[in-house]
PDB file of C-alpha atoms in Angstrom:
ATOM      1  CA  MET A   1      13.723   6.801  11.687  1.00 43.00           C
ATOM      2  CA  ALA A   2      12.841   3.038  12.113  1.00 56.00           C
ATOM      3  CA  ARG A   3       9.913   1.229  10.675  1.00 68.00           C
ATOM      4  CA  TYR A   4       6.791   1.462  13.216  1.00 64.00           C
ATOM      5  CA  THR A   5       6.926  -1.968  14.530  1.00 60.00           C
ATOM      6  CA  GLY A   6       3.905  -1.814  17.218  1.00 63.00           C
ATOM      7  CA  PRO A   7      -0.064  -2.531  16.781  1.00 64.00           C
ATOM      8  CA  VAL A   8      -1.020  -1.038  12.979  1.00 67.00           C
ATOM      9  CA  CYS A   9      -4.430  -0.923  14.373  1.00 61.00           C
ATOM     10  CA  ARG A  10      -3.617   1.922  16.275  1.00 64.00           C
ATOM     11  CA  LEU A  11      -2.043   4.142  13.319  1.00 68.00           C
ATOM     12  CA  CYS A  12      -5.863   3.714  11.644  1.00 62.00           C
ATOM     13  CA  ARG A  13      -7.091   4.815  14.528  1.00 62.00           C
ATOM     14  CA  ARG A  14      -5.414   7.911  14.490  1.00 64.00           C
ATOM     15  CA  GLU A  15      -6.490   8.727  11.155  1.00 64.00           C
ATOM     16  CA  GLY A  16      -9.641   7.752  11.911  1.00 63.00           C
ATOM     17  CA  GLU A  17     -10.411   5.555   9.464  1.00 65.00           C
ATOM     18  CA  LYS A  18      -9.607   2.100   8.267  1.00 63.00           C
ATOM     19  CA  LEU A  19      -6.063   1.714   6.183  1.00 65.00           C
ATOM     20  CA  PHE A  20      -6.684  -1.833   5.877  1.00 64.00           C
ATOM     21  CA  LEU A  21      -3.329  -2.601   7.605  1.00 65.00           C
ATOM     22  CA  LYS A  22      -4.232  -5.946   8.976  1.00 61.00           C
ATOM     23  CA  GLY A  23      -5.867  -7.278   5.624  1.00 60.00           C
ATOM     24  CA  GLU A  24      -9.162  -9.131   6.365  1.00 60.00           C
ATOM     25  CA  LYS A  25      -9.400  -8.524   9.465  1.00 56.00           C
ATOM     26  CA  CYS A  26     -10.342  -5.479   8.844  1.00 53.00           C
ATOM     27  CA  SER A  27     -13.226  -6.530   7.181  1.00 55.00           C
ATOM     28  CA  LYS A  28     -14.292  -8.175  10.129  1.00 58.00           C
ATOM     29  CA  GLN A  29     -16.349  -7.087  13.274  1.00 59.00           C
ATOM     30  CA  CYS A  30     -13.773  -7.491  15.246  1.00 56.00           C
ATOM     31  CA  CYS A  31     -11.571  -4.632  13.935  1.00 65.00           C
ATOM     32  CA  PRO A  32     -10.627  -2.921  17.073  1.00 57.00           C
ATOM     33  CA  ILE A  33     -11.394   0.628  15.386  1.00 60.00           C
ATOM     34  CA  ASN A  34     -15.164  -0.778  15.345  1.00 58.00           C
ATOM     35  CA  LYS A  35     -14.837  -0.973  18.658  1.00 59.00           C
ATOM     36  CA  ARG A  36     -12.438   2.008  19.910  1.00 64.00           C
ATOM     37  CA  PRO A  37     -13.096   4.756  16.919  1.00 62.00           C
ATOM     38  CA  THR A  38     -11.328   7.426  19.084  1.00 65.00           C
ATOM     39  CA  ALA A  39      -7.864   8.215  17.931  1.00 66.00           C
ATOM     40  CA  PRO A  40      -5.521   6.532  20.741  1.00 66.00           C
ATOM     41  CA  GLY A  41      -3.689   8.002  23.688  1.00 60.00           C
ATOM     42  CA  GLN A  42      -5.252  10.018  26.748  1.00 52.00           C
ATOM     43  CA  HIS A  43      -6.051  12.672  24.865  1.00 50.00           C
ATOM     44  CA  GLY A  44      -7.822  10.458  21.809  1.00 53.00           C
ATOM     45  CA  THR A  45     -11.734  10.955  22.796  1.00 56.00           C
ATOM     46  CA  SER A  46     -11.565  14.959  22.051  1.00 58.00           C
ATOM     47  CA  ARG A  47     -10.252  15.251  18.355  1.00 60.00           C
ATOM     48  CA  LYS A  48     -10.063  18.597  17.402  1.00 71.00           C
ATOM     49  CA  LYS A  49     -10.801  20.506  14.169  1.00 81.00           C
ATOM     50  CA  LEU A  50      -7.751  20.336  12.164  1.00 82.00           C
ATOM     51  CA  SER A  51      -6.158  23.321  10.765  1.00 90.00           C
ATOM     52  CA  GLU A  52      -5.157  23.380   6.901  1.00 92.00           C
ATOM     53  CA  TYR A  53      -1.510  22.486   7.983  1.00 92.00           C
ATOM     54  CA  GLY A  54      -2.882  19.777  10.183  1.00 88.00           C
ATOM     55  CA  GLN A  55      -5.530  18.403   7.485  1.00 89.00           C
ATOM     56  CA  GLN A  56      -1.991  18.366   4.871  1.00 93.00           C
ATOM     57  CA  LEU A  57      -0.084  16.148   7.512  1.00 92.00           C
ATOM     58  CA  ARG A  58      -2.598  13.990   8.122  1.00 89.00           C
ATOM     59  CA  GLU A  59      -3.060  13.217   4.786  1.00 93.00           C
ATOM     60  CA  LYS A  60       0.695  12.844   4.113  1.00 94.00           C
ATOM     61  CA  GLN A  61       0.511  10.529   6.878  1.00 91.00           C
ATOM     62  CA  LYS A  62      -2.439   8.144   5.960  1.00 90.00           C
ATOM     63  CA  THR A  63      -1.027   8.072   2.762  1.00 94.00           C
ATOM     64  CA  LYS A  64       2.512   6.535   3.950  1.00 92.00           C
ATOM     65  CA  ARG A  65       0.891   4.171   6.388  1.00 88.00           C
ATOM     66  CA  ILE A  66      -1.471   2.728   3.562  1.00 90.00           C
ATOM     67  CA  TYR A  67       1.787   1.765   1.327  1.00 93.00           C
ATOM     68  CA  GLY A  68       4.078   1.187   4.131  1.00 90.00           C
ATOM     69  CA  VAL A  69       6.789   3.847   3.504  1.00 93.00           C
ATOM     70  CA  LEU A  70       8.850   6.146   5.503  1.00 92.00           C
ATOM     71  CA  GLU A  71       9.437   9.700   5.253  1.00 93.00           C
ATOM     72  CA  LYS A  72      12.614   9.566   3.084  1.00 94.00           C
ATOM     73  CA  GLN A  73      11.200   7.179   0.338  1.00 94.00           C
ATOM     74  CA  PHE A  74       7.882   9.381   0.527  1.00 96.00           C
ATOM     75  CA  ARG A  75       9.508  12.602  -0.190  1.00 96.00           C
ATOM     76  CA  MET A  76      11.656  10.835  -2.549  1.00 96.00           C
ATOM     77  CA  TYR A  77       8.600   9.451  -4.502  1.00 97.00           C
ATOM     78  CA  PHE A  78       7.287  13.027  -4.274  1.00 97.00           C
ATOM     79  CA  GLU A  79      10.223  14.630  -5.958  1.00 96.00           C
ATOM     80  CA  LYS A  80      10.250  11.920  -8.934  1.00 96.00           C
ATOM     81  CA  ALA A  81       6.965  12.573  -9.299  1.00 97.00           C
ATOM     82  CA  ARG A  82       7.128  16.657  -9.668  1.00 95.00           C
ATOM     83  CA  THR A  83       9.737  16.166 -12.691  1.00 95.00           C
ATOM     84  CA  THR A  84       7.533  13.970 -14.540  1.00 94.00           C
ATOM     85  CA  PRO A  85       4.641  15.152 -16.919  1.00 95.00           C
ATOM     86  CA  GLY A  86       1.752  15.307 -15.771  1.00 94.00           C
ATOM     87  CA  VAL A  87      -0.389  15.915 -12.274  1.00 96.00           C
ATOM     88  CA  THR A  88       2.152  15.332  -9.855  1.00 96.00           C
ATOM     89  CA  GLY A  89      -0.266  14.220  -7.033  1.00 96.00           C
ATOM     90  CA  GLU A  90      -1.380  11.327  -9.092  1.00 96.00           C
ATOM     91  CA  ASN A  91       2.029  11.051 -10.716  1.00 97.00           C
ATOM     92  CA  MET A  92       2.940  10.251  -6.629  1.00 97.00           C
ATOM     93  CA  LEU A  93      -0.051   7.817  -6.490  1.00 96.00           C
ATOM     94  CA  ARG A  94       1.214   5.953  -9.152  1.00 97.00           C
ATOM     95  CA  LEU A  95       4.660   5.313  -8.454  1.00 97.00           C
ATOM     96  CA  LEU A  96       3.643   3.878  -5.272  1.00 97.00           C
ATOM     97  CA  GLU A  97       1.168   1.870  -6.832  1.00 97.00           C
ATOM     98  CA  LEU A  98       4.154   0.238  -9.210  1.00 97.00           C
ATOM     99  CA  ARG A  99       6.160  -0.586  -6.405  1.00 97.00           C
ATOM    100  CA  LEU A 100       6.582  -4.211  -6.255  1.00 97.00           C
ATOM    101  CA  ASP A 101       4.949  -4.976  -2.903  1.00 96.00           C
ATOM    102  CA  ASN A 102       1.861  -3.460  -3.623  1.00 96.00           C
ATOM    103  CA  ALA A 103       1.819  -5.160  -6.907  1.00 97.00           C
ATOM    104  CA  VAL A 104       1.772  -8.588  -5.259  1.00 96.00           C
ATOM    105  CA  TYR A 105      -0.780  -7.467  -2.457  1.00 94.00           C
ATOM    106  CA  ARG A 106      -3.063  -6.069  -5.489  1.00 94.00           C
ATOM    107  CA  LEU A 107      -2.823  -9.481  -7.609  1.00 95.00           C
ATOM    108  CA  GLY A 108      -3.855 -11.151  -3.930  1.00 92.00           C
ATOM    109  CA  TYR A 109      -0.755 -13.068  -2.838  1.00 93.00           C
ATOM    110  CA  GLY A 110      -0.685 -11.385   0.328  1.00 91.00           C
ATOM    111  CA  ARG A 111      -3.539 -10.664   2.729  1.00 90.00           C
ATOM    112  CA  SER A 112      -1.675  -7.374   3.412  1.00 89.00           C
ATOM    113  CA  ARG A 113       0.899  -5.223   2.311  1.00 91.00           C
ATOM    114  CA  THR A 114       2.987  -5.951   5.275  1.00 90.00           C
ATOM    115  CA  GLU A 115       2.581  -9.655   4.082  1.00 92.00           C
ATOM    116  CA  ALA A 116       3.103  -8.864   0.310  1.00 94.00           C
ATOM    117  CA  ARG A 117       6.636  -6.891   1.319  1.00 94.00           C
ATOM    118  CA  GLN A 118       7.923 -10.021   3.354  1.00 94.00           C
ATOM    119  CA  ILE A 119       6.952 -12.573   0.754  1.00 95.00           C
ATOM    120  CA  VAL A 120       8.885 -10.218  -1.839  1.00 97.00           C
ATOM    121  CA  ARG A 121      11.880 -10.247   0.868  1.00 96.00           C
ATOM    122  CA  HIS A 122      12.070 -13.852   1.424  1.00 95.00           C
ATOM    123  CA  ASN A 123      12.815 -14.377  -2.374  1.00 95.00           C
ATOM    124  CA  LEU A 124       9.486 -16.092  -3.237  1.00 95.00           C
ATOM    125  CA  ILE A 125       8.721 -13.519  -6.447  1.00 96.00           C
ATOM    126  CA  THR A 126       9.917 -13.441  -9.904  1.00 96.00           C
ATOM    127  CA  VAL A 127       9.319 -10.423 -12.331  1.00 97.00           C
ATOM    128  CA  ASN A 128       9.669 -12.008 -15.961  1.00 97.00           C
ATOM    129  CA  GLY A 129      11.558 -14.994 -14.471  1.00 94.00           C
ATOM    130  CA  LYS A 130      14.270 -13.318 -12.729  1.00 96.00           C
ATOM    131  CA  LYS A 131      13.973 -13.153  -8.542  1.00 95.00           C
ATOM    132  CA  VAL A 132      13.342  -9.799  -7.301  1.00 96.00           C
ATOM    133  CA  ASN A 133      13.518  -9.255  -3.366  1.00 96.00           C
ATOM    134  CA  ILE A 134      13.307  -5.407  -3.368  1.00 97.00           C
ATOM    135  CA  PRO A 135       9.649  -4.709  -2.167  1.00 96.00           C
ATOM    136  CA  SER A 136      10.218  -0.472  -3.989  1.00 96.00           C
ATOM    137  CA  TYR A 137      11.151  -2.111  -7.202  1.00 97.00           C
ATOM    138  CA  GLN A 138       9.196  -0.612 -10.144  1.00 98.00           C
ATOM    139  CA  VAL A 139       7.455  -2.758 -12.035  1.00 98.00           C
ATOM    140  CA  LYS A 140       6.392  -1.723 -15.700  1.00 97.00           C
ATOM    141  CA  VAL A 141       4.097  -2.416 -18.157  1.00 97.00           C
ATOM    142  CA  GLY A 142       4.102  -5.623 -19.579  1.00 96.00           C
ATOM    143  CA  ASP A 143       6.658  -7.098 -16.680  1.00 97.00           C
ATOM    144  CA  VAL A 144       5.214 -10.828 -15.228  1.00 97.00           C
ATOM    145  CA  ILE A 145       5.058 -11.067 -11.646  1.00 97.00           C
ATOM    146  CA  GLN A 146       4.562 -14.577 -10.202  1.00 96.00           C
ATOM    147  CA  ILE A 147       5.607 -17.104  -7.090  1.00 95.00           C
ATOM    148  CA  ARG A 148       8.514 -18.854  -7.696  1.00 94.00           C
ATOM    149  CA  ASP A 149       7.906 -22.290  -9.353  1.00 90.00           C
ATOM    150  CA  LYS A 150       9.048 -24.443  -6.446  1.00 89.00           C
ATOM    151  CA  SER A 151       6.993 -21.826  -3.809  1.00 91.00           C
ATOM    152  CA  LYS A 152       3.428 -22.570  -5.529  1.00 89.00           C
ATOM    153  CA  THR A 153       2.957 -25.574  -3.585  1.00 90.00           C
ATOM    154  CA  LEU A 154       3.329 -23.931  -0.547  1.00 90.00           C
ATOM    155  CA  GLN A 155       0.543 -24.098   2.058  1.00 91.00           C
ATOM    156  CA  ARG A 156       1.233 -20.839   2.801  1.00 90.00           C
ATOM    157  CA  PHE A 157      -0.015 -19.407  -0.616  1.00 90.00           C
ATOM    158  CA  LYS A 158      -2.888 -21.464  -0.127  1.00 89.00           C
ATOM    159  CA  ASP A 159      -4.113 -20.239   2.527  1.00 89.00           C
ATOM    160  CA  ILE A 160      -3.410 -16.698   1.330  1.00 89.00           C
ATOM    161  CA  SER A 161      -6.058 -17.613  -1.499  1.00 88.00           C
ATOM    162  CA  ASP A 162      -8.415 -18.792   0.770  1.00 86.00           C
ATOM    163  CA  VAL A 163      -8.904 -15.360   2.113  1.00 84.00           C
ATOM    164  CA  THR A 164      -8.098 -13.396  -0.795  1.00 86.00           C
ATOM    165  CA  HIS A 165      -9.670 -15.063  -3.648  1.00 84.00           C
ATOM    166  CA  SER A 166     -12.610 -12.698  -3.799  1.00 82.00           C
ATOM    167  CA  ARG A 167     -10.726  -9.474  -3.606  1.00 84.00           C
ATOM    168  CA  ALA A 168     -11.040  -7.262  -6.908  1.00 88.00           C
ATOM    169  CA  VAL A 169      -7.936  -6.738  -9.117  1.00 93.00           C
ATOM    170  CA  PRO A 170      -7.479  -3.520 -10.340  1.00 94.00           C
ATOM    171  CA  GLU A 171      -7.885  -3.184 -14.357  1.00 95.00           C
ATOM    172  CA  TRP A 172      -4.204  -2.143 -14.264  1.00 96.00           C
ATOM    173  CA  LEU A 173      -3.167  -5.815 -13.533  1.00 97.00           C
ATOM    174  CA  THR A 174      -4.443  -8.899 -15.413  1.00 96.00           C
ATOM    175  CA  ALA A 175      -4.593 -12.088 -12.800  1.00 93.00           C
ATOM    176  CA  ASP A 176      -3.850 -15.853 -13.636  1.00 92.00           C
ATOM    177  CA  PRO A 177      -4.626 -17.037  -9.634  1.00 89.00           C
ATOM    178  CA  GLU A 178      -4.376 -20.586 -11.153  1.00 89.00           C
ATOM    179  CA  ASN A 179      -0.444 -20.293 -11.652  1.00 91.00           C
ATOM    180  CA  LEU A 180      -0.105 -17.705  -9.351  1.00 93.00           C
ATOM    181  CA  ARG A 181       1.054 -14.884 -11.885  1.00 95.00           C
ATOM    182  CA  GLY A 182      -0.310 -11.522 -12.762  1.00 95.00           C
ATOM    183  CA  THR A 183       0.904  -9.207 -15.811  1.00 97.00           C
ATOM    184  CA  VAL A 184       0.886  -5.176 -15.762  1.00 97.00           C
ATOM    185  CA  ALA A 185      -1.363  -4.492 -18.421  1.00 97.00           C
ATOM    186  CA  MET A 186      -1.232  -0.776 -18.289  1.00 96.00           C
ATOM    187  CA  LYS A 187       0.142   2.280 -16.131  1.00 95.00           C
ATOM    188  CA  PRO A 188      -2.245   2.534 -13.411  1.00 95.00           C
ATOM    189  CA  LEU A 189      -4.958   5.146 -13.211  1.00 94.00           C
ATOM    190  CA  ARG A 190      -6.284   7.997 -10.831  1.00 93.00           C
ATOM    191  CA  GLU A 191      -9.672   6.044 -10.857  1.00 93.00           C
ATOM    192  CA  HIS A 192      -8.021   2.485 -10.319  1.00 93.00           C
ATOM    193  CA  ILE A 193      -6.790   3.816  -6.792  1.00 91.00           C
ATOM    194  CA  THR A 194     -10.122   3.343  -4.451  1.00 86.00           C
ATOM    195  CA  TYR A 195      -8.658   4.827  -1.725  1.00 85.00           C
ATOM    196  CA  ASP A 196     -10.025   7.883   0.168  1.00 87.00           C
ATOM    197  CA  LEU A 197      -6.682   9.805  -0.709  1.00 90.00           C
ATOM    198  CA  HIS A 198      -6.189  13.774  -0.868  1.00 92.00           C
ATOM    199  CA  GLU A 199      -3.073  13.720  -3.023  1.00 95.00           C
ATOM    200  CA  THR A 200      -3.323  17.333  -3.392  1.00 95.00           C
ATOM    201  CA  LEU A 201      -3.240  18.123   0.039  1.00 95.00           C
ATOM    202  CA  ILE A 202       0.204  16.555   0.316  1.00 95.00           C
ATOM    203  CA  VAL A 203       1.529  18.304  -2.985  1.00 96.00           C
ATOM    204  CA  GLU A 204       0.447  21.672  -1.087  1.00 95.00           C
ATOM    205  CA  LEU A 205       2.385  20.278   2.406  1.00 95.00           C
ATOM    206  CA  TYR A 206       5.308  19.640   0.121  1.00 93.00           C
ATOM    207  CA  SER A 207       5.069  22.545  -1.882  1.00 90.00           C
ATOM    208  CA  LYS A 208       5.369  25.499   0.796  1.00 79.00           C
TER     209      LYS A 208
END
């Protein structure tokens, strides 16, 4: 399955809530879901009560879309979480949070995860002083993530900083905005993930 390249606001409308796929635009009144809160398509106005399976499926789709991963990747995270000591659902969310593109977004170096992924792909990020251009790269406690020195003066990052400077950085990261650098201070805990996610539904779905 190829990566979705259509209008992302349509995905928010399908899930019935803001997934913040377009960065700060999602917080403004011009966000399409404010104007058209119904699901996309001909029958979008008639949302029916979901079955148990439907609720589990929608929760999986919502989580996948928030983090921008495909089905095969997502299933891989679940399988890894299931074989890791601890609560499977929390382990899975932790693996998603520790993706490099997500860490770059959380530090405020991208207005959205899509932009953060592009920044990683374009070789603008270093981890512990080494270039890393793999968005799914798993960062670890103690890793230093920063914009490459010769890229820090780009107007792009000045524009991004103007938009994201007020965004709260989660406690599992420490940020140094002036030097466009951040450090993974600890593994993310469940309370650090503020999205309205019900990971137990995803575990139930994959455990059938």
